Amino acid sequence: MSNTYLVALVGSVLVLLGIIELLRRRQLGEKYAVLWLVVGILLLIFTVFPGLLTGLASGLGVAVPTNLMFFVGILFLVGVVLHLSWEVSRLENETRKLAEDQAILRLEVEQLARDKRGNVAE
């Protein structure tokens, strides 16, 4: 067993344990839990069985297996960034709407308070 293989194996296990710990502490939402568990498990599988990546790369016509891994990783990260950008945009719209609703409610409360003060003075 080479040092590189051992480092990759320990790194993969640590990543998977980190994901599980984030899930256990509820710091990673359920929405993303399955996605990250699949990523962690795939990382561990490709680390334990490195021939799998080589076979997959040759089957897809990619000369260097590492290039396939980086390509898939970059595609995955672009997808995550795109999804998170969509989430941020949605949440910004929701926050703006809530701020508008809160401002309208505050105005109505102030008007009711003025009306009440006006009726008491009479």
Tab-separated table of N, CA and C in Angstrom:
chain	number	residue	atom	x	y	z
A	1	MET	N	0.854	-1.171	0.000
A	1	MET	CA	0.000	0.000	0.000
A	1	MET	C	0.904	1.240	0.000
A	2	SER	N	0.755	2.101	-1.021
A	2	SER	CA	1.608	3.274	-1.140
A	2	SER	C	1.121	4.396	-0.218
A	3	ASN	N	2.012	5.343	0.018
A	3	ASN	CA	1.668	6.489	0.861
A	3	ASN	C	0.551	7.315	0.232
A	4	THR	N	0.584	7.453	-1.095
A	4	THR	CA	-0.440	8.235	-1.788
A	4	THR	C	-1.820	7.611	-1.597
A	5	TYR	N	-1.872	6.288	-1.732
A	5	TYR	CA	-3.143	5.585	-1.556
A	5	TYR	C	-3.652	5.753	-0.130
A	6	LEU	N	-2.753	5.641	0.842
A	6	LEU	CA	-3.121	5.772	2.241
A	6	LEU	C	-3.628	7.182	2.546
A	7	VAL	N	-2.953	8.203	2.012
A	7	VAL	CA	-3.382	9.591	2.221
A	7	VAL	C	-4.756	9.817	1.588
A	8	ALA	N	-4.968	9.289	0.384
A	8	ALA	CA	-6.255	9.436	-0.300
A	8	ALA	C	-7.357	8.725	0.482
A	9	LEU	N	-7.069	7.558	1.004
A	9	LEU	CA	-8.054	6.796	1.767
A	9	LEU	C	-8.423	7.530	3.062
A	10	VAL	N	-7.427	8.005	3.773
A	10	VAL	CA	-7.691	8.748	5.022
A	10	VAL	C	-8.463	10.025	4.706
A	11	GLY	N	-8.074	10.727	3.629
A	11	GLY	CA	-8.777	11.950	3.236
A	11	GLY	C	-10.228	11.680	2.890
A	12	SER	N	-10.493	10.615	2.148
A	12	SER	CA	-11.864	10.261	1.765
A	12	SER	C	-12.712	9.924	2.983
A	13	VAL	N	-12.145	9.172	3.898
A	13	VAL	CA	-12.874	8.808	5.118
A	13	VAL	C	-13.152	10.059	5.945
A	14	LEU	N	-12.175	10.962	6.052
A	14	LEU	CA	-12.378	12.204	6.804
A	14	LEU	C	-13.472	13.070	6.178
A	15	VAL	N	-13.498	13.150	4.853
A	15	VAL	CA	-14.545	13.923	4.177
A	15	VAL	C	-15.913	13.324	4.484
A	16	LEU	N	-16.035	12.005	4.364
A	16	LEU	CA	-17.316	11.339	4.648
A	16	LEU	C	-17.721	11.519	6.110
A	17	LEU	N	-16.776	11.390	7.024
A	17	LEU	CA	-17.084	11.600	8.440
A	17	LEU	C	-17.468	13.053	8.707
A	18	GLY	N	-16.813	13.991	8.019
A	18	GLY	CA	-17.168	15.403	8.163
A	18	GLY	C	-18.593	15.671	7.706
A	19	ILE	N	-18.985	15.079	6.597
A	19	ILE	CA	-20.354	15.231	6.085
A	19	ILE	C	-21.351	14.646	7.080
A	20	ILE	N	-21.048	13.466	7.592
A	20	ILE	CA	-21.944	12.823	8.558
A	20	ILE	C	-22.047	13.660	9.829
A	21	GLU	N	-20.937	14.241	10.282
A	21	GLU	CA	-20.960	15.077	11.488
A	21	GLU	C	-21.788	16.342	11.267
A	22	LEU	N	-21.658	16.961	10.088
A	22	LEU	CA	-22.479	18.132	9.778
A	22	LEU	C	-23.961	17.776	9.768
A	23	LEU	N	-24.288	16.613	9.257
A	23	LEU	CA	-25.679	16.156	9.249
A	23	LEU	C	-26.161	15.881	10.667
A	24	ARG	N	-25.309	15.252	11.459
A	24	ARG	CA	-25.680	14.920	12.837
A	24	ARG	C	-25.956	16.181	13.651
A	25	ARG	N	-25.160	17.222	13.439
A	25	ARG	CA	-25.348	18.487	14.166
A	25	ARG	C	-26.409	19.381	13.528
A	26	ARG	N	-26.985	18.907	12.458
A	26	ARG	CA	-28.013	19.654	11.714
A	26	ARG	C	-27.483	20.980	11.179
A	27	GLN	N	-26.210	20.995	10.796
A	27	GLN	CA	-25.607	22.184	10.191
A	27	GLN	C	-25.651	22.110	8.674
A	28	LEU	N	-26.003	20.964	8.163
A	28	LEU	CA	-26.170	20.769	6.723
A	28	LEU	C	-27.635	20.397	6.516
A	29	GLY	N	-28.334	21.203	5.732
A	29	GLY	CA	-29.764	20.996	5.546
A	29	GLY	C	-30.089	19.673	4.888
A	30	GLU	N	-31.286	19.181	5.197
A	30	GLU	CA	-31.740	17.920	4.611
A	30	GLU	C	-31.810	18.006	3.097
A	31	LYS	N	-32.016	19.235	2.618
A	31	LYS	CA	-32.129	19.467	1.188
A	31	LYS	C	-30.867	19.005	0.452
A	32	TYR	N	-29.714	19.177	1.106
A	32	TYR	CA	-28.437	18.846	0.472
A	32	TYR	C	-27.809	17.580	1.037
A	33	ALA	N	-28.437	16.971	2.032
A	33	ALA	CA	-27.843	15.837	2.724
A	33	ALA	C	-27.554	14.668	1.789
A	34	VAL	N	-28.530	14.286	1.016
A	34	VAL	CA	-28.370	13.127	0.127
A	34	VAL	C	-27.282	13.402	-0.901
A	35	LEU	N	-27.287	14.597	-1.454
A	35	LEU	CA	-26.287	14.968	-2.455
A	35	LEU	C	-24.875	14.811	-1.895
A	36	TRP	N	-24.631	15.377	-0.701
A	36	TRP	CA	-23.284	15.329	-0.139
A	36	TRP	C	-22.922	13.935	0.352
A	37	LEU	N	-23.889	13.176	0.823
A	37	LEU	CA	-23.592	11.786	1.196
A	37	LEU	C	-23.186	10.970	-0.024
A	38	VAL	N	-23.889	11.181	-1.140
A	38	VAL	CA	-23.532	10.478	-2.380
A	38	VAL	C	-22.120	10.875	-2.819
A	39	VAL	N	-21.808	12.163	-2.740
A	39	VAL	CA	-20.457	12.627	-3.112
A	39	VAL	C	-19.410	11.968	-2.217
A	40	GLY	N	-19.657	11.955	-0.913
A	40	GLY	CA	-18.703	11.343	0.011
A	40	GLY	C	-18.527	9.856	-0.228
A	41	ILE	N	-19.616	9.159	-0.483
A	41	ILE	CA	-19.546	7.715	-0.725
A	41	ILE	C	-18.835	7.428	-2.050
A	42	LEU	N	-19.153	8.208	-3.100
A	42	LEU	CA	-18.463	8.024	-4.386
A	42	LEU	C	-16.968	8.285	-4.253
A	43	LEU	N	-16.618	9.309	-3.496
A	43	LEU	CA	-15.205	9.610	-3.273
A	43	LEU	C	-14.516	8.434	-2.597
A	44	LEU	N	-15.168	7.859	-1.596
A	44	LEU	CA	-14.599	6.711	-0.898
A	44	LEU	C	-14.500	5.496	-1.824
A	45	ILE	N	-15.525	5.262	-2.628
A	45	ILE	CA	-15.501	4.113	-3.561
A	45	ILE	C	-14.367	4.252	-4.567
A	46	PHE	N	-14.217	5.444	-5.163
A	46	PHE	CA	-13.144	5.637	-6.149
A	46	PHE	C	-11.770	5.605	-5.502
A	47	THR	N	-11.696	5.887	-4.204
A	47	THR	CA	-10.412	5.790	-3.506
A	47	THR	C	-10.074	4.334	-3.208
A	48	VAL	N	-11.054	3.574	-2.747
A	48	VAL	CA	-10.820	2.166	-2.407
A	48	VAL	C	-10.569	1.345	-3.668
A	49	PHE	N	-11.295	1.659	-4.741
A	49	PHE	CA	-11.143	0.916	-6.005
A	49	PHE	C	-10.672	1.871	-7.110
A	50	PRO	N	-9.387	2.210	-7.143
A	50	PRO	CA	-8.904	3.181	-8.135
A	50	PRO	C	-9.035	2.692	-9.584
A	51	GLY	N	-9.113	1.398	-9.775
A	51	GLY	CA	-9.279	0.854	-11.120
A	51	GLY	C	-10.629	1.219	-11.723
A	52	LEU	N	-11.591	1.516	-10.886
A	52	LEU	CA	-12.918	1.917	-11.353
A	52	LEU	C	-12.843	3.200	-12.174
A	53	LEU	N	-12.105	4.174	-11.665
A	53	LEU	CA	-11.956	5.447	-12.371
A	53	LEU	C	-11.195	5.254	-13.672
A	54	THR	N	-10.187	4.408	-13.647
A	54	THR	CA	-9.412	4.125	-14.868
A	54	THR	C	-10.294	3.459	-15.914
A	55	GLY	N	-11.077	2.477	-15.500
A	55	GLY	CA	-11.978	1.798	-16.433
A	55	GLY	C	-13.045	2.730	-16.977
A	56	LEU	N	-13.594	3.571	-16.124
A	56	LEU	CA	-14.599	4.529	-16.550
A	56	LEU	C	-14.011	5.529	-17.542
A	57	ALA	N	-12.808	5.988	-17.256
A	57	ALA	CA	-12.151	6.945	-18.145
A	57	ALA	C	-11.875	6.317	-19.508
A	58	SER	N	-11.360	5.118	-19.528
A	58	SER	CA	-11.074	4.475	-20.816
A	58	SER	C	-12.360	4.169	-21.568
A	59	GLY	N	-13.406	3.810	-20.844
A	59	GLY	CA	-14.696	3.557	-21.473
A	59	GLY	C	-15.291	4.805	-22.107
A	60	LEU	N	-15.017	5.964	-21.526
A	60	LEU	CA	-15.519	7.228	-22.066
A	60	LEU	C	-14.539	7.874	-23.055
A	61	GLY	N	-13.376	7.243	-23.222
A	61	GLY	CA	-12.405	7.769	-24.177
A	61	GLY	C	-11.539	8.887	-23.626
A	62	VAL	N	-11.434	8.979	-22.311
A	62	VAL	CA	-10.589	9.993	-21.683
A	62	VAL	C	-9.237	9.359	-21.415
A	63	ALA	N	-8.170	10.023	-21.893
A	63	ALA	CA	-6.831	9.438	-21.811
A	63	ALA	C	-6.324	9.347	-20.372
A	64	VAL	N	-6.551	10.385	-19.581
A	64	VAL	CA	-6.031	10.415	-18.209
A	64	VAL	C	-7.215	10.404	-17.234
A	65	PRO	N	-7.314	9.396	-16.386
A	65	PRO	CA	-8.442	9.305	-15.448
A	65	PRO	C	-8.603	10.544	-14.569
A	66	THR	N	-7.502	11.164	-14.206
A	66	THR	CA	-7.569	12.363	-13.369
A	66	THR	C	-8.314	13.479	-14.087
A	67	ASN	N	-8.136	13.570	-15.407
A	67	ASN	CA	-8.859	14.595	-16.171
A	67	ASN	C	-10.368	14.384	-16.080
A	68	LEU	N	-10.808	13.139	-16.126
A	68	LEU	CA	-12.232	12.832	-15.988
A	68	LEU	C	-12.731	13.245	-14.605
A	69	MET	N	-11.932	12.937	-13.592
A	69	MET	CA	-12.319	13.285	-12.227
A	69	MET	C	-12.447	14.807	-12.080
A	70	PHE	N	-11.484	15.554	-12.598
A	70	PHE	CA	-11.551	17.015	-12.507
A	70	PHE	C	-12.715	17.575	-13.326
A	71	PHE	N	-12.963	17.009	-14.502
A	71	PHE	CA	-14.075	17.475	-15.330
A	71	PHE	C	-15.414	17.273	-14.621
A	72	VAL	N	-15.620	16.084	-14.078
A	72	VAL	CA	-16.864	15.802	-13.360
A	72	VAL	C	-16.963	16.684	-12.115
A	73	GLY	N	-15.845	16.872	-11.420
A	73	GLY	CA	-15.828	17.731	-10.241
A	73	GLY	C	-16.187	19.169	-10.573
A	74	ILE	N	-15.640	19.680	-11.667
A	74	ILE	CA	-15.936	21.057	-12.081
A	74	ILE	C	-17.404	21.183	-12.486
A	75	LEU	N	-17.915	20.207	-13.231
A	75	LEU	CA	-19.339	20.232	-13.586
A	75	LEU	C	-20.224	20.218	-12.346
A	76	PHE	N	-19.862	19.402	-11.379
A	76	PHE	CA	-20.617	19.321	-10.135
A	76	PHE	C	-20.598	20.664	-9.409
A	77	LEU	N	-19.424	21.261	-9.304
A	77	LEU	CA	-19.308	22.547	-8.597
A	77	LEU	C	-20.053	23.663	-9.323
A	78	VAL	N	-20.032	23.654	-10.644
A	78	VAL	CA	-20.793	24.655	-11.399
A	78	VAL	C	-22.289	24.469	-11.124
A	79	GLY	N	-22.730	23.223	-11.081
A	79	GLY	CA	-24.133	22.953	-10.761
A	79	GLY	C	-24.505	23.425	-9.367
A	80	VAL	N	-23.628	23.197	-8.392
A	80	VAL	CA	-23.887	23.638	-7.021
A	80	VAL	C	-23.942	25.160	-6.961
A	81	VAL	N	-22.992	25.829	-7.617
A	81	VAL	CA	-22.972	27.297	-7.615
A	81	VAL	C	-24.217	27.852	-8.295
A	82	LEU	N	-24.631	27.251	-9.394
A	82	LEU	CA	-25.836	27.696	-10.082
A	82	LEU	C	-27.061	27.537	-9.183
A	83	HIS	N	-27.155	26.402	-8.514
A	83	HIS	CA	-28.286	26.169	-7.617
A	83	HIS	C	-28.277	27.153	-6.451
A	84	LEU	N	-27.113	27.390	-5.863
A	84	LEU	CA	-27.029	28.320	-4.738
A	84	LEU	C	-27.322	29.751	-5.183
A	85	SER	N	-26.934	30.116	-6.398
A	85	SER	CA	-27.266	31.443	-6.924
A	85	SER	C	-28.774	31.586	-7.076
A	86	TRP	N	-29.419	30.544	-7.545
A	86	TRP	CA	-30.874	30.552	-7.665
A	86	TRP	C	-31.513	30.704	-6.281
A	87	GLU	N	-30.999	29.965	-5.291
A	87	GLU	CA	-31.526	30.051	-3.928
A	87	GLU	C	-31.368	31.462	-3.371
A	88	VAL	N	-30.194	32.072	-3.572
A	88	VAL	CA	-29.949	33.427	-3.065
A	88	VAL	C	-30.909	34.412	-3.720
A	89	SER	N	-31.109	34.296	-5.016
A	89	SER	CA	-32.040	35.187	-5.712
A	89	SER	C	-33.455	35.030	-5.176
A	90	ARG	N	-33.874	33.800	-4.965
A	90	ARG	CA	-35.206	33.540	-4.430
A	90	ARG	C	-35.348	34.122	-3.027
A	91	LEU	N	-34.343	33.936	-2.208
A	91	LEU	CA	-34.395	34.451	-0.841
A	91	LEU	C	-34.339	35.978	-0.802
A	92	GLU	N	-33.592	36.592	-1.725
A	92	GLU	CA	-33.567	38.059	-1.799
A	92	GLU	C	-34.962	38.590	-2.140
A	93	ASN	N	-35.625	37.962	-3.094
A	93	ASN	CA	-36.988	38.373	-3.451
A	93	ASN	C	-37.945	38.197	-2.277
A	94	GLU	N	-37.819	37.086	-1.573
A	94	GLU	CA	-38.681	36.836	-0.425
A	94	GLU	C	-38.408	37.852	0.694
A	95	THR	N	-37.143	38.177	0.926
A	95	THR	CA	-36.780	39.156	1.946
A	95	THR	C	-37.330	40.534	1.597
A	96	ARG	N	-37.214	40.917	0.335
A	96	ARG	CA	-37.750	42.214	-0.099
A	96	ARG	C	-39.258	42.268	0.106
A	97	LYS	N	-39.944	41.185	-0.255
A	97	LYS	CA	-41.400	41.143	-0.081
A	97	LYS	C	-41.781	41.218	1.402
A	98	LEU	N	-41.056	40.497	2.246
A	98	LEU	CA	-41.339	40.546	3.677
A	98	LEU	C	-41.076	41.935	4.248
A	99	ALA	N	-40.012	42.602	3.789
A	99	ALA	CA	-39.725	43.963	4.258
A	99	ALA	C	-40.838	44.916	3.832
A	100	GLU	N	-41.345	44.752	2.610
A	100	GLU	CA	-42.447	45.598	2.141
A	100	GLU	C	-43.708	45.345	2.978
A	101	ASP	N	-44.014	44.069	3.231
A	101	ASP	CA	-45.190	43.726	4.033
A	101	ASP	C	-45.061	44.283	5.451
A	102	GLN	N	-43.865	44.196	6.012
A	102	GLN	CA	-43.631	44.701	7.364
A	102	GLN	C	-43.775	46.218	7.395
A	103	ALA	N	-43.306	46.915	6.373
A	103	ALA	CA	-43.439	48.372	6.312
A	103	ALA	C	-44.912	48.775	6.221
A	104	ILE	N	-45.690	48.049	5.433
A	104	ILE	CA	-47.125	48.330	5.316
A	104	ILE	C	-47.816	48.106	6.659
A	105	LEU	N	-47.489	47.005	7.337
A	105	LEU	CA	-48.090	46.730	8.640
A	105	LEU	C	-47.702	47.793	9.667
A	106	ARG	N	-46.450	48.234	9.651
A	106	ARG	CA	-46.013	49.281	10.575
A	106	ARG	C	-46.790	50.569	10.332
A	107	LEU	N	-46.988	50.922	9.067
A	107	LEU	CA	-47.749	52.122	8.728
A	107	LEU	C	-49.186	52.012	9.227
A	108	GLU	N	-49.788	50.834	9.037
A	108	GLU	CA	-51.163	50.639	9.502
A	108	GLU	C	-51.254	50.745	11.025
A	109	VAL	N	-50.288	50.199	11.755
A	109	VAL	CA	-50.280	50.270	13.217
A	109	VAL	C	-50.134	51.726	13.659
A	110	GLU	N	-49.241	52.463	12.996
A	110	GLU	CA	-49.064	53.877	13.348
A	110	GLU	C	-50.348	54.667	13.090
A	111	GLN	N	-51.019	54.374	11.979
A	111	GLN	CA	-52.280	55.063	11.677
A	111	GLN	C	-53.355	54.721	12.712
A	112	LEU	N	-53.436	53.472	13.114
A	112	LEU	CA	-54.392	53.072	14.143
A	112	LEU	C	-54.077	53.758	15.478
A	113	ALA	N	-52.798	53.867	15.807
A	113	ALA	CA	-52.412	54.526	17.056
A	113	ALA	C	-52.778	56.007	17.012
A	114	ARG	N	-52.558	56.665	15.867
A	114	ARG	CA	-52.932	58.084	15.724
A	114	ARG	C	-54.442	58.252	15.826
A	115	ASP	N	-55.182	57.363	15.171
A	115	ASP	CA	-56.645	57.431	15.229
A	115	ASP	C	-57.134	57.242	16.659
A	116	LYS	N	-56.524	56.332	17.379
A	116	LYS	CA	-56.914	56.074	18.757
A	116	LYS	C	-56.622	57.283	19.634
A	117	ARG	N	-55.448	57.909	19.460
A	117	ARG	CA	-55.102	59.118	20.208
A	117	ARG	C	-56.065	60.259	19.882
A	118	GLY	N	-56.457	60.341	18.616
A	118	GLY	CA	-57.387	61.380	18.185
A	118	GLY	C	-58.747	61.188	18.814
A	119	ASN	N	-59.213	59.961	18.941
A	119	ASN	CA	-60.525	59.669	19.539
A	119	ASN	C	-60.491	59.908	21.043
A	120	VAL	N	-59.375	59.669	21.688
A	120	VAL	CA	-59.267	59.858	23.136
A	120	VAL	C	-59.296	61.353	23.465
A	121	ALA	N	-58.687	62.174	22.609
A	121	ALA	CA	-58.627	63.620	22.850
A	121	ALA	C	-59.997	64.275	22.720
A	122	GLU	N	-60.878	63.716	21.980
A	122	GLU	CA	-62.201	64.315	21.774
A	122	GLU	C	-63.085	64.173	22.916
